[in-house]
Amino acid sequence: MNTQQLEYVIAIAEEKNLSKAAEKLFVTQPAISQQLKKLEEELQTKLFYKDKNDYLLTDAGRIYVNGAQYILSLYSSALKEIENLNCWGKKKLTVIYRNDLLPAVSKEVLPSLAELHENIVIDTIDADGYIAKDYVINGMADLAVMVTRELSHSMLEYIPLRRENLVLAVPDNHHCLNQINKNGIDFSFFSDDSFILNPAKSTFRTCENEIFSSWQFTPSILCESNDLTVTRHMVGCRKGIAFLPESMRKGEGNYVCLPLTHPAAFYLVIAYRKSSILSKPVKDLIKLLLKAYDHT
């Protein structure tokens, strides 16, 4: 067994197709097929069975994939620890968060952490929860402060910071504002408007899609933006309308924020891997985050 075989089996399980798995791993299909055959011969059992054109896991295959994912996670974590022992004798702490939604992290929290631990290098990544989960689970980040719809996860521990709703941001000269103020939001008012939405697969885009679905409304999409500050600015410049977290409703600009009839809720949480042993810097970072956001 080697890590390459583990990656091959996981890729086949995810893609359910040898060609797609090979393409994902930048290898040829014969190579991945040969490795699978060799592994099944060593284990003396089948890991997959074919259903039409799909490769589906057998019971043995499911056990193997679960173990493979765990082993690769430990392997990745070990490599990361080795990388952190750089020539300067400092350890690297990798933190993922959205600066547009959590500006206090970079302005207050991380500088305070740097004062407490002069022997660490803090590496930050600005990313959505979809990416944050993958990085933390696979040991590429120590901790994430991220958006999620649920407060539980099979591989991550969540510490809630706050619960928020999305609001609808529209230009302050929108022709339906008077009617909305009297009767509430009806998405038929926005049939002629263009929407600025979050990227596909992001947590906020999932919320947005659910809102549209509940109203049986198909939006006209102007563009996608992964920066809420940019989105807010575009609405203020009367380029379109968008959904924003209610904590961003008080920004400067020519727009107003309207509460939704059926609130679209999400949570901001601190996330770290359940199997990880938290270092002193990570524990202190969690304390600083809870202190910074205990008023929200």
XYZ file of N, CA, C and O in Angstrom, residues 115-295:
724
model
N 1.445 39.344 19.387
C 2.102 39.860 20.584
C 2.281 38.770 21.638
O 3.284 38.732 22.354
N 1.301 37.874 21.715
C 1.367 36.790 22.699
C 2.383 35.720 22.305
O 3.004 35.091 23.165
N 2.539 35.501 20.983
C 3.405 34.423 20.495
C 4.334 34.958 19.405
O 4.022 34.904 18.208
N 5.480 35.442 19.836
C 6.429 36.010 18.882
C 7.147 34.938 18.066
O 7.804 35.244 17.067
N 7.014 33.670 18.476
C 7.721 32.583 17.792
C 6.891 31.927 16.698
O 7.241 30.847 16.214
N 5.768 32.533 16.299
C 4.953 31.953 15.226
C 4.848 32.918 14.051
O 4.957 34.130 14.214
N 4.667 32.342 12.879
C 4.363 33.101 11.671
C 2.901 32.842 11.341
O 2.492 31.679 11.197
N 2.105 33.895 11.249
C 0.672 33.748 10.990
C 0.413 33.876 9.495
O 0.693 34.921 8.893
N -0.102 32.814 8.903
C -0.439 32.792 7.477
C -1.957 32.846 7.359
O -2.656 32.031 7.980
N -2.483 33.799 6.607
C -3.936 33.946 6.492
C -4.409 33.659 5.075
O -3.705 33.944 4.100
N -5.600 33.104 4.973
C -6.243 32.823 3.688
C -7.650 33.393 3.738
O -8.408 33.117 4.672
N -7.999 34.210 2.762
C -9.336 34.797 2.665
C -10.179 33.881 1.787
O -9.978 33.817 0.576
N -11.112 33.153 2.389
C -11.868 32.162 1.618
C -13.212 31.883 2.251
O -13.434 32.112 3.444
N -14.126 31.354 1.440
C -15.465 30.971 1.882
C -15.413 29.656 2.653
O -14.421 28.916 2.609
N -16.517 29.350 3.341
C -16.605 28.132 4.128
C -16.400 26.864 3.335
O -15.894 25.866 3.848
N -16.787 26.863 2.053
C -16.623 25.671 1.204
C -15.150 25.298 1.110
O -14.779 24.127 1.208
N -14.289 26.293 0.918
C -12.844 26.055 0.838
C -12.275 25.826 2.231
O -11.410 24.962 2.437
N -12.756 26.597 3.196
C -12.241 26.490 4.564
C -12.394 25.075 5.117
O -11.467 24.531 5.735
N -13.557 24.461 4.900
C -13.778 23.094 5.380
C -12.739 22.144 4.818
O -12.147 21.330 5.548
N -12.510 22.225 3.512
C -11.565 21.327 2.850
C -10.158 21.521 3.412
O -9.445 20.547 3.681
N -9.747 22.771 3.608
C -8.403 23.051 4.104
C -8.216 22.543 5.527
O -7.176 21.953 5.849
N -9.192 22.772 6.390
C -9.051 22.360 7.780
C -9.110 20.832 7.892
O -8.299 20.225 8.603
N -10.032 20.216 7.201
C -10.163 18.750 7.252
C -8.885 18.069 6.788
O -8.443 17.066 7.358
N -8.260 18.611 5.744
C -7.065 17.988 5.172
C -5.763 18.507 5.773
O -4.679 18.235 5.254
N -5.871 19.247 6.872
C -4.674 19.656 7.592
C -3.886 20.778 6.953
O -2.740 21.030 7.337
N -4.490 21.487 5.997
C -3.785 22.598 5.345
C -4.003 23.919 6.065
O -3.405 24.931 5.711
N -4.870 23.923 7.045
C -5.093 25.106 7.878
C -5.362 24.640 9.301
O -5.940 23.567 9.519
N -4.928 25.438 10.271
C -5.111 25.066 11.675
C -6.508 25.380 12.173
O -7.049 24.668 13.029
N -7.080 26.457 11.646
C -8.365 26.929 12.160
C -9.018 27.827 11.118
O -8.337 28.483 10.336
N -10.343 27.821 11.119
C -11.094 28.692 10.210
C -12.184 29.418 10.986
O -12.754 28.872 11.939
N -12.443 30.648 10.586
C -13.621 31.373 11.062
C -14.499 31.525 9.835
O -14.143 32.237 8.897
N -15.627 30.827 9.814
C -16.333 30.672 8.549
C -17.850 30.710 8.714
O -18.382 30.660 9.819
N -18.501 30.787 7.568
C -19.961 30.780 7.491
C -20.439 29.352 7.271
O -19.867 28.606 6.477
N -21.490 28.967 7.983
C -22.073 27.641 7.794
C -23.576 27.709 8.052
O -24.058 28.626 8.725
N -24.299 26.746 7.501
C -25.743 26.671 7.753
C -26.061 25.784 8.950
O -27.105 25.929 9.571
N -25.154 24.846 9.254
C -25.395 23.892 10.337
C -24.341 24.065 11.425
O -23.219 24.509 11.161
N -24.686 23.672 12.641
C -23.763 23.803 13.761
C -23.089 22.491 14.135
O -22.534 22.351 15.222
N -23.144 21.507 13.244
C -22.470 20.244 13.504
C -21.857 19.734 12.213
O -22.339 20.012 11.113
N -20.761 18.977 12.353
C -20.066 18.407 11.204
C -19.369 17.136 11.671
O -18.886 17.069 12.811
N -19.304 16.129 10.809
C -18.748 14.844 11.209
C -17.253 14.912 11.510
O -16.735 14.131 12.312
N -16.524 15.842 10.882
C -15.069 15.888 11.036
C -14.553 17.181 11.665
O -13.363 17.315 11.911
N -15.452 18.134 11.902
C -15.041 19.428 12.438
C -15.769 19.768 13.724
O -16.945 19.443 13.881
N -15.049 20.436 14.621
C -15.669 21.022 15.811
C -16.042 22.463 15.481
O -15.243 23.195 14.890
N -17.266 22.860 15.866
C -17.710 24.224 15.629
C -17.936 24.935 16.965
O -18.592 24.397 17.864
N -17.400 26.154 17.066
C -17.706 27.031 18.203
C -18.447 28.237 17.639
O -17.868 29.033 16.894
N -19.730 28.394 17.938
C -20.506 29.503 17.353
C -20.035 30.865 17.844
O -19.747 31.041 19.032
N -19.956 31.820 16.923
C -19.676 33.212 17.268
C -20.948 34.047 17.237
O -21.193 34.849 18.131
N -21.746 33.876 16.167
C -23.009 34.603 16.104
C -23.892 34.010 15.019
O -23.422 33.297 14.142
N -25.170 34.309 15.128
C -26.162 33.915 14.128
C -26.632 35.174 13.419
O -26.864 36.198 14.052
N -26.740 35.089 12.099
C -27.159 36.254 11.314
C -28.191 35.849 10.271
O -28.316 34.669 9.923
N -28.876 36.849 9.760
C -29.776 36.675 8.623
C -29.255 37.472 7.429
O -28.547 38.469 7.595
N -29.615 37.035 6.249
C -29.359 37.832 5.057
C -30.466 38.867 4.899
O -31.622 38.616 5.256
N -30.098 40.018 4.393
C -31.076 41.056 4.045
C -30.895 41.386 2.565
O -29.859 41.085 1.974
N -31.902 41.993 1.981
C -31.838 42.358 0.571
C -31.429 43.820 0.443
O -32.106 44.704 0.964
N -30.311 44.069 -0.237
C -29.814 45.439 -0.431
C -30.236 45.929 -1.811
O -29.953 45.278 -2.826
N -30.937 47.051 -1.845
C -31.408 47.624 -3.109
C -31.016 49.104 -3.161
O -30.870 49.755 -2.118
N -30.820 49.663 -4.353
C -30.524 51.098 -4.465
C -31.628 51.927 -3.812
O -32.808 51.559 -3.850
N -31.239 53.053 -3.225
C -32.218 53.853 -2.488
C -33.206 54.587 -3.389
O -34.139 55.229 -2.902
N -33.020 54.481 -4.712
C -33.987 55.089 -5.636
C -34.844 54.041 -6.339
O -35.461 54.324 -7.364
N -34.881 52.829 -5.786
C -35.645 51.756 -6.426
C -37.134 52.136 -6.494
O -37.712 52.605 -5.506
N -37.738 51.901 -7.625
C -39.111 52.372 -7.854
C -40.151 51.647 -7.012
O -41.293 52.107 -6.897
N -39.784 50.516 -6.406
C -40.770 49.757 -5.622
C -40.633 49.958 -4.111
O -41.340 49.299 -3.347
N -39.762 50.850 -3.680
C -39.515 50.983 -2.245
C -40.769 51.368 -1.461
O -41.029 50.825 -0.386
N -41.554 52.302 -1.967
C -42.770 52.709 -1.260
C -43.733 51.546 -1.094
O -44.326 51.339 -0.039
N -43.881 50.762 -2.151
C -44.784 49.620 -2.098
C -44.249 48.547 -1.150
O -45.014 47.908 -0.412
N -42.914 48.372 -1.145
C -42.309 47.390 -0.246
C -42.492 47.815 1.211
O -42.811 46.985 2.076
N -42.306 49.089 1.489
C -42.462 49.583 2.857
C -43.886 49.398 3.371
O -44.117 49.233 4.573
N -44.868 49.419 2.463
C -46.271 49.238 2.861
C -46.646 47.764 3.001
O -47.308 47.362 3.951
N -46.209 46.951 2.033
C -46.707 45.571 1.946
C -45.644 44.494 2.150
O -45.975 43.306 2.169
N -44.376 44.870 2.304
C -43.320 43.878 2.439
C -42.774 43.445 1.087
O -43.288 43.826 0.034
N -41.724 42.635 1.138
C -41.044 42.213 -0.092
C -41.877 41.202 -0.865
O -42.412 40.245 -0.306
N -41.998 41.424 -2.147
C -42.541 40.459 -3.097
C -41.542 40.426 -4.251
O -41.270 41.454 -4.871
N -40.961 39.257 -4.529
C -39.887 39.201 -5.512
C -40.351 39.502 -6.933
O -39.528 39.724 -7.812
N -41.636 39.528 -7.150
C -42.113 39.945 -8.468
C -41.752 41.404 -8.738
O -41.696 41.834 -9.898
N -41.492 42.169 -7.662
C -41.067 43.569 -7.829
C -39.714 43.668 -8.539
O -39.384 44.701 -9.102
N -38.943 42.579 -8.481
C -37.559 42.642 -8.961
C -37.350 41.887 -10.276
O -36.231 41.514 -10.617
N -38.427 41.668 -10.997
C -38.316 40.924 -12.257
C -37.476 41.652 -13.300
O -36.909 41.028 -14.205
N -37.387 42.981 -13.191
C -36.597 43.763 -14.149
C -35.216 44.122 -13.611
O -34.462 44.838 -14.284
N -34.875 43.637 -12.418
C -33.586 43.972 -11.803
C -32.547 42.892 -12.084
O -32.879 41.729 -12.342
N -31.282 43.288 -11.999
C -30.171 42.342 -12.108
C -29.588 42.108 -10.721
O -29.435 43.042 -9.928
N -29.247 40.847 -10.441
C -28.743 40.464 -9.119
C -27.225 40.243 -9.160
O -26.688 39.703 -10.124
N -26.577 40.658 -8.082
C -25.155 40.374 -7.865
C -25.115 39.266 -6.823
O -25.466 39.487 -5.659
N -24.717 38.070 -7.238
C -24.801 36.903 -6.365
C -23.418 36.429 -5.943
O -22.400 36.805 -6.524
N -23.405 35.593 -4.912
C -22.173 34.969 -4.468
C -21.806 33.808 -5.397
O -22.664 33.290 -6.113
N -20.555 33.381 -5.404
C -20.129 32.297 -6.295
C -20.857 30.987 -6.005
O -21.278 30.732 -4.876
N -20.991 30.173 -7.038
C -21.588 28.847 -6.882
C -20.807 28.048 -5.841
O -19.600 28.215 -5.679
N -21.518 27.186 -5.097
C -20.988 26.305 -4.057
C -20.707 27.027 -2.737
O -20.432 26.371 -1.733
N -20.728 28.368 -2.730
C -20.513 29.081 -1.478
C -21.749 28.948 -0.584
O -22.858 28.689 -1.057
N -21.546 29.115 0.719
C -22.652 29.014 1.669
C -23.707 30.072 1.391
O -24.910 29.800 1.425
N -23.271 31.285 1.101
C -24.226 32.355 0.821
C -25.019 32.072 -0.455
O -26.209 32.388 -0.534
N -24.386 31.471 -1.453
C -25.114 31.172 -2.692
C -26.189 30.111 -2.429
O -27.287 30.163 -3.015
N -25.898 29.178 -1.549
C -26.908 28.190 -1.161
C -28.118 28.889 -0.538
O -29.269 28.564 -0.853
N -27.858 29.867 0.333
C -28.948 30.645 0.938
C -29.735 31.386 -0.139
O -30.973 31.397 -0.127
N -29.007 32.011 -1.065
C -29.656 32.781 -2.117
C -30.544 31.898 -2.989
O -31.683 32.258 -3.324
N -30.023 30.720 -3.343
C -30.813 29.806 -4.172
C -32.085 29.355 -3.459
O -33.141 29.191 -4.087
N -31.993 29.154 -2.143
C -33.167 28.741 -1.375
C -34.209 29.863 -1.325
O -35.415 29.603 -1.378
N -33.739 31.098 -1.229
C -34.664 32.241 -1.231
C -35.414 32.303 -2.565
O -36.643 32.439 -2.602
N -34.669 32.203 -3.662
C -35.296 32.252 -4.983
C -36.275 31.091 -5.162
O -37.363 31.257 -5.720
N -35.883 29.927 -4.688
C -36.740 28.747 -4.828
C -38.042 28.917 -4.050
O -39.120 28.544 -4.524
N -37.940 29.501 -2.842
C -39.153 29.679 -2.023
C -40.137 30.643 -2.677
O -41.345 30.550 -2.459
N -39.618 31.569 -3.490
C -40.473 32.530 -4.199
C -40.768 32.090 -5.632
O -41.448 32.810 -6.370
N -40.212 30.936 -6.010
C -40.352 30.451 -7.392
C -39.954 31.562 -8.375
O -40.646 31.863 -9.341
N -38.793 32.113 -8.076
C -38.305 33.283 -8.815
C -36.981 32.942 -9.495
O -36.082 32.378 -8.874
N -36.871 33.264 -10.765
C -35.630 33.066 -11.505
C -34.964 34.419 -11.723
O -35.491 35.264 -12.450
N -33.809 34.665 -11.083
C -33.204 35.996 -11.156
C -32.432 36.223 -12.456
O -31.934 35.280 -13.076
N -32.345 37.464 -12.835
C -31.423 37.874 -13.891
C -30.099 38.200 -13.199
O -30.050 39.069 -12.325
N -29.028 37.496 -13.547
C -27.757 37.619 -12.831
C -26.818 38.559 -13.580
O -26.451 38.310 -14.731
N -26.442 39.639 -12.915
C -25.486 40.578 -13.485
C -24.075 40.005 -13.427
O -23.337 40.011 -14.406
N -23.696 39.493 -12.260
C -22.365 38.918 -12.078
C -22.315 38.177 -10.749
O -23.263 38.220 -9.966
N -21.209 37.493 -10.500
C -20.943 36.854 -9.219
C -19.749 37.553 -8.575
O -18.797 37.911 -9.263
N -19.808 37.730 -7.252
C -18.711 38.371 -6.529
C -18.476 37.633 -5.220
O -19.425 37.308 -4.505
N -17.210 37.368 -4.912
C -16.878 36.721 -3.640
C -16.402 37.724 -2.602
O -15.860 37.353 -1.569
N -16.604 39.014 -2.873
C -16.227 40.072 -1.935
C -17.472 40.891 -1.608
O -17.994 41.620 -2.446
N -17.928 40.779 -0.371
C -19.161 41.462 0.032
C -19.004 42.978 0.029
O -19.983 43.698 -0.197
N -17.806 43.465 0.258
C -17.582 44.911 0.224
C -17.772 45.442 -1.194
O -18.375 46.497 -1.407
N -17.257 44.695 -2.165
C -17.441 45.066 -3.571
C -18.920 45.004 -3.945
O -19.450 45.894 -4.617
N -19.590 43.945 -3.493
C -21.018 43.791 -3.779
C -21.810 44.975 -3.232
O -22.656 45.554 -3.927
N -21.531 45.344 -1.995
C -22.234 46.476 -1.370
C -21.981 47.766 -2.148
O -22.896 48.569 -2.355
N -20.742 47.950 -2.600
C -20.398 49.148 -3.377
C -21.167 49.172 -4.696
O -21.658 50.228 -5.124
N -21.287 48.019 -5.353
C -22.000 47.961 -6.630
C -23.476 48.300 -6.464
O -24.068 48.984 -7.298
N -24.073 47.820 -5.367
C -25.481 48.167 -5.107
C -25.601 49.665 -4.866
O -26.515 50.322 -5.380
N -24.651 50.226 -4.093
C -24.673 51.657 -3.827
C -24.500 52.498 -5.086
O -25.014 53.616 -5.168
N -23.785 51.923 -6.066
C -23.621 52.611 -7.366
C -24.773 52.312 -8.318
O -24.723 52.678 -9.501
N -25.782 51.615 -7.800
C -27.014 51.338 -8.544
C -26.780 50.472 -9.777
O -27.396 50.659 -10.820
N -25.854 49.486 -9.594
C -25.589 48.546 -10.677
C -26.514 47.324 -10.610
O -26.689 46.611 -11.583
N -27.074 47.065 -9.430
C -27.936 45.903 -9.261
C -28.371 45.783 -7.820
O -28.165 46.692 -7.008
N -28.968 44.643 -7.470
C -29.376 44.380 -6.089
C -28.710 43.096 -5.622
O -28.263 42.276 -6.431
N -28.622 42.926 -4.295
C -27.860 41.790 -3.764
C -28.319 41.460 -2.353
O -29.028 42.242 -1.703
N -27.887 40.295 -1.889
C -28.118 39.893 -0.502
C -26.852 40.168 0.301
O -25.742 39.859 -0.142
N -27.018 40.724 1.505
C -25.904 41.013 2.392
C -26.206 40.489 3.791
O -27.375 40.423 4.193
N -25.181 40.141 4.564
C -25.406 39.845 5.982
C -25.914 41.101 6.689
O -25.491 42.211 6.363
N -26.798 40.922 7.643
C -27.391 42.083 8.301
C -26.348 42.914 9.038
O -26.546 44.125 9.248
N -25.199 42.325 9.393
C -24.147 43.091 10.067
C -23.504 44.119 9.149
O -22.806 45.020 9.617
N -23.735 44.012 7.822
C -23.153 44.951 6.863
C -24.175 45.976 6.377
O -23.894 46.748 5.460
N -25.326 46.030 6.968
C -26.394 46.898 6.466
C -26.150 48.371 6.754
O -26.754 49.241 6.123
N -25.244 48.695 7.678
C -25.042 50.089 8.057
C -23.899 50.764 7.312
O -23.468 51.839 7.692
N -23.396 50.149 6.267
C -22.306 50.761 5.516
C -22.752 51.994 4.762
O -23.942 52.224 4.531
N -21.791 52.814 4.384
C -22.098 54.032 3.646
C -22.419 53.687 2.198
O -21.824 52.805 1.609
N -23.377 54.413 1.616
C -23.716 54.171 0.215
C -25.170 54.486 -0.055
O -25.983 54.645 0.867
N -25.485 54.561 -1.331
C -26.845 54.899 -1.745
C -27.710 53.644 -1.871
O -28.198 53.313 -2.951
N -27.892 52.962 -0.774
C -28.701 51.746 -0.786
C -29.430 51.602 0.545
O -29.072 52.224 1.547
N -30.448 50.757 0.534
C -31.172 50.420 1.758
C -31.243 48.907 1.859
O -31.206 48.196 0.846
N -31.342 48.402 3.085
C -31.416 46.959 3.310
C -32.800 46.593 3.841
O -33.297 47.215 4.782
N -33.383 45.590 3.228
C -34.746 45.188 3.553
C -34.753 43.788 4.160
O -34.135 42.868 3.615
N -35.454 43.603 5.283
C -35.548 42.255 5.868
C -36.404 41.352 4.990
O -37.370 41.792 4.369
N -36.030 40.086 4.948
C -36.769 39.117 4.143
C -37.964 38.584 4.930
O -37.912 38.448 6.153
N -39.031 38.266 4.199
C -40.237 37.725 4.835
C -39.938 36.421 5.552
O -40.388 36.185 6.679
N -39.168 35.552 4.896
C -38.735 34.292 5.499
C -37.220 34.383 5.683
O -36.472 34.231 4.711
N -36.738 34.644 6.896
C -35.308 34.883 7.117
C -34.430 33.740 6.621
O -34.751 32.559 6.805
N -33.329 34.108 5.982
C -32.320 33.137 5.547
C -31.160 33.234 6.527
O -30.354 34.161 6.472
N -31.098 32.286 7.453
C -30.135 32.364 8.550
C -28.857 31.603 8.232
O -28.859 30.623 7.485
N -27.770 32.072 8.826
C -26.497 31.371 8.758
C -25.753 31.630 10.067
O -26.142 32.490 10.868
N -24.685 30.866 10.283
C -23.884 31.011 11.494
C -22.440 31.341 11.137
O -21.913 30.850 10.133
N -21.821 32.163 11.966
C -20.381 32.357 11.921
C -19.785 31.505 13.031
O -20.184 31.639 14.199
N -18.852 30.628 12.670
C -18.303 29.692 13.649
C -16.778 29.644 13.563
O -16.188 29.943 12.526
N -16.172 29.255 14.664
C -14.769 28.861 14.670
C -14.741 27.367 14.389
O -15.493 26.605 15.017
N -13.918 26.937 13.450
C -13.889 25.521 13.070
C -12.468 24.976 13.142
O -11.522 25.628 12.689
N -12.334 23.786 13.717
C -11.059 23.075 13.702
C -11.344 21.577 13.652
O -12.453 21.124 13.947
N -10.348 20.810 13.271
C -10.529 19.381 13.055
C -10.714 18.646 14.378
O -9.989 18.908 15.348
N -11.673 17.738 14.416
C -11.969 17.017 15.652
C -10.783 16.199 16.141
O -10.581 16.043 17.340
N -9.996 15.654 15.227
C -8.889 14.784 15.610
C -7.640 15.549 16.024
O -6.651 14.955 16.435
N -7.666 16.883 15.921
C -6.452 17.662 16.181
C -6.276 17.952 17.666
O -7.239 18.070 18.419
N -5.011 18.049 18.065
C -4.665 18.486 19.419
C -4.293 19.961 19.318
O -3.335 20.323 18.639
N -5.056 20.818 19.975
C -4.876 22.251 19.820
C -3.612 22.732 20.525
O -3.388 22.448 21.708
N -2.800 23.482 19.782
C -1.595 24.075 20.355
C -1.974 25.284 21.193
O -3.096 25.795 21.133
N -1.018 25.775 21.977
C -1.269 26.969 22.805
C -1.642 28.179 21.940
O -2.599 28.901 22.280
N -0.956 28.452 20.804
C -1.372 29.587 19.965
C -2.794 29.449 19.438
O -3.530 30.441 19.375
N -3.198 28.244 19.064
C -4.558 28.048 18.554
C -5.576 28.274 19.670
O -6.620 28.913 19.453
N -5.288 27.781 20.853
C -6.195 28.001 21.987
C -6.326 29.491 22.294
O -7.421 29.990 22.564
N -5.205 30.200 22.239
C -5.246 31.639 22.508
C -6.002 32.374 21.408
O -6.706 33.358 21.681
N -5.855 31.906 20.164
C -6.585 32.517 19.059
C -8.093 32.357 19.260
O -8.862 33.303 19.034
N -8.518 31.193 19.689
C -9.943 30.963 19.947
C -10.449 31.908 21.039
O -11.522 32.511 20.922
N -9.662 32.077 22.106
C -10.053 32.985 23.192
C -10.180 34.420 22.685
O -11.130 35.142 23.041
N -9.245 34.845 21.850
C -9.273 36.206 21.312
C -10.474 36.417 20.402
O -11.100 37.488 20.409
N -10.812 35.413 19.615
C -11.971 35.505 18.726
C -13.267 35.606 19.532
O -14.144 36.419 19.213
N -13.386 34.794 20.550
C -14.593 34.828 21.385
C -14.705 36.176 22.103
O -15.810 36.718 22.237
N -13.593 36.724 22.525
C -13.611 38.042 23.175
C -14.006 39.147 22.188
O -14.765 40.047 22.524
N -13.476 39.050 20.960
C -13.743 40.094 19.950
C -15.189 40.109 19.516
O -15.725 41.167 19.165
N -15.842 38.951 19.540
C -17.208 38.879 19.013
C -18.239 38.536 20.069
O -19.347 38.110 19.752
N -17.877 38.750 21.360
C -18.858 38.412 22.396
C -20.005 39.401 22.466
O -21.017 39.143 23.117
N -19.905 40.517 21.724
C -20.984 41.510 21.735
C -21.964 41.300 20.590
O -22.924 42.047 20.469
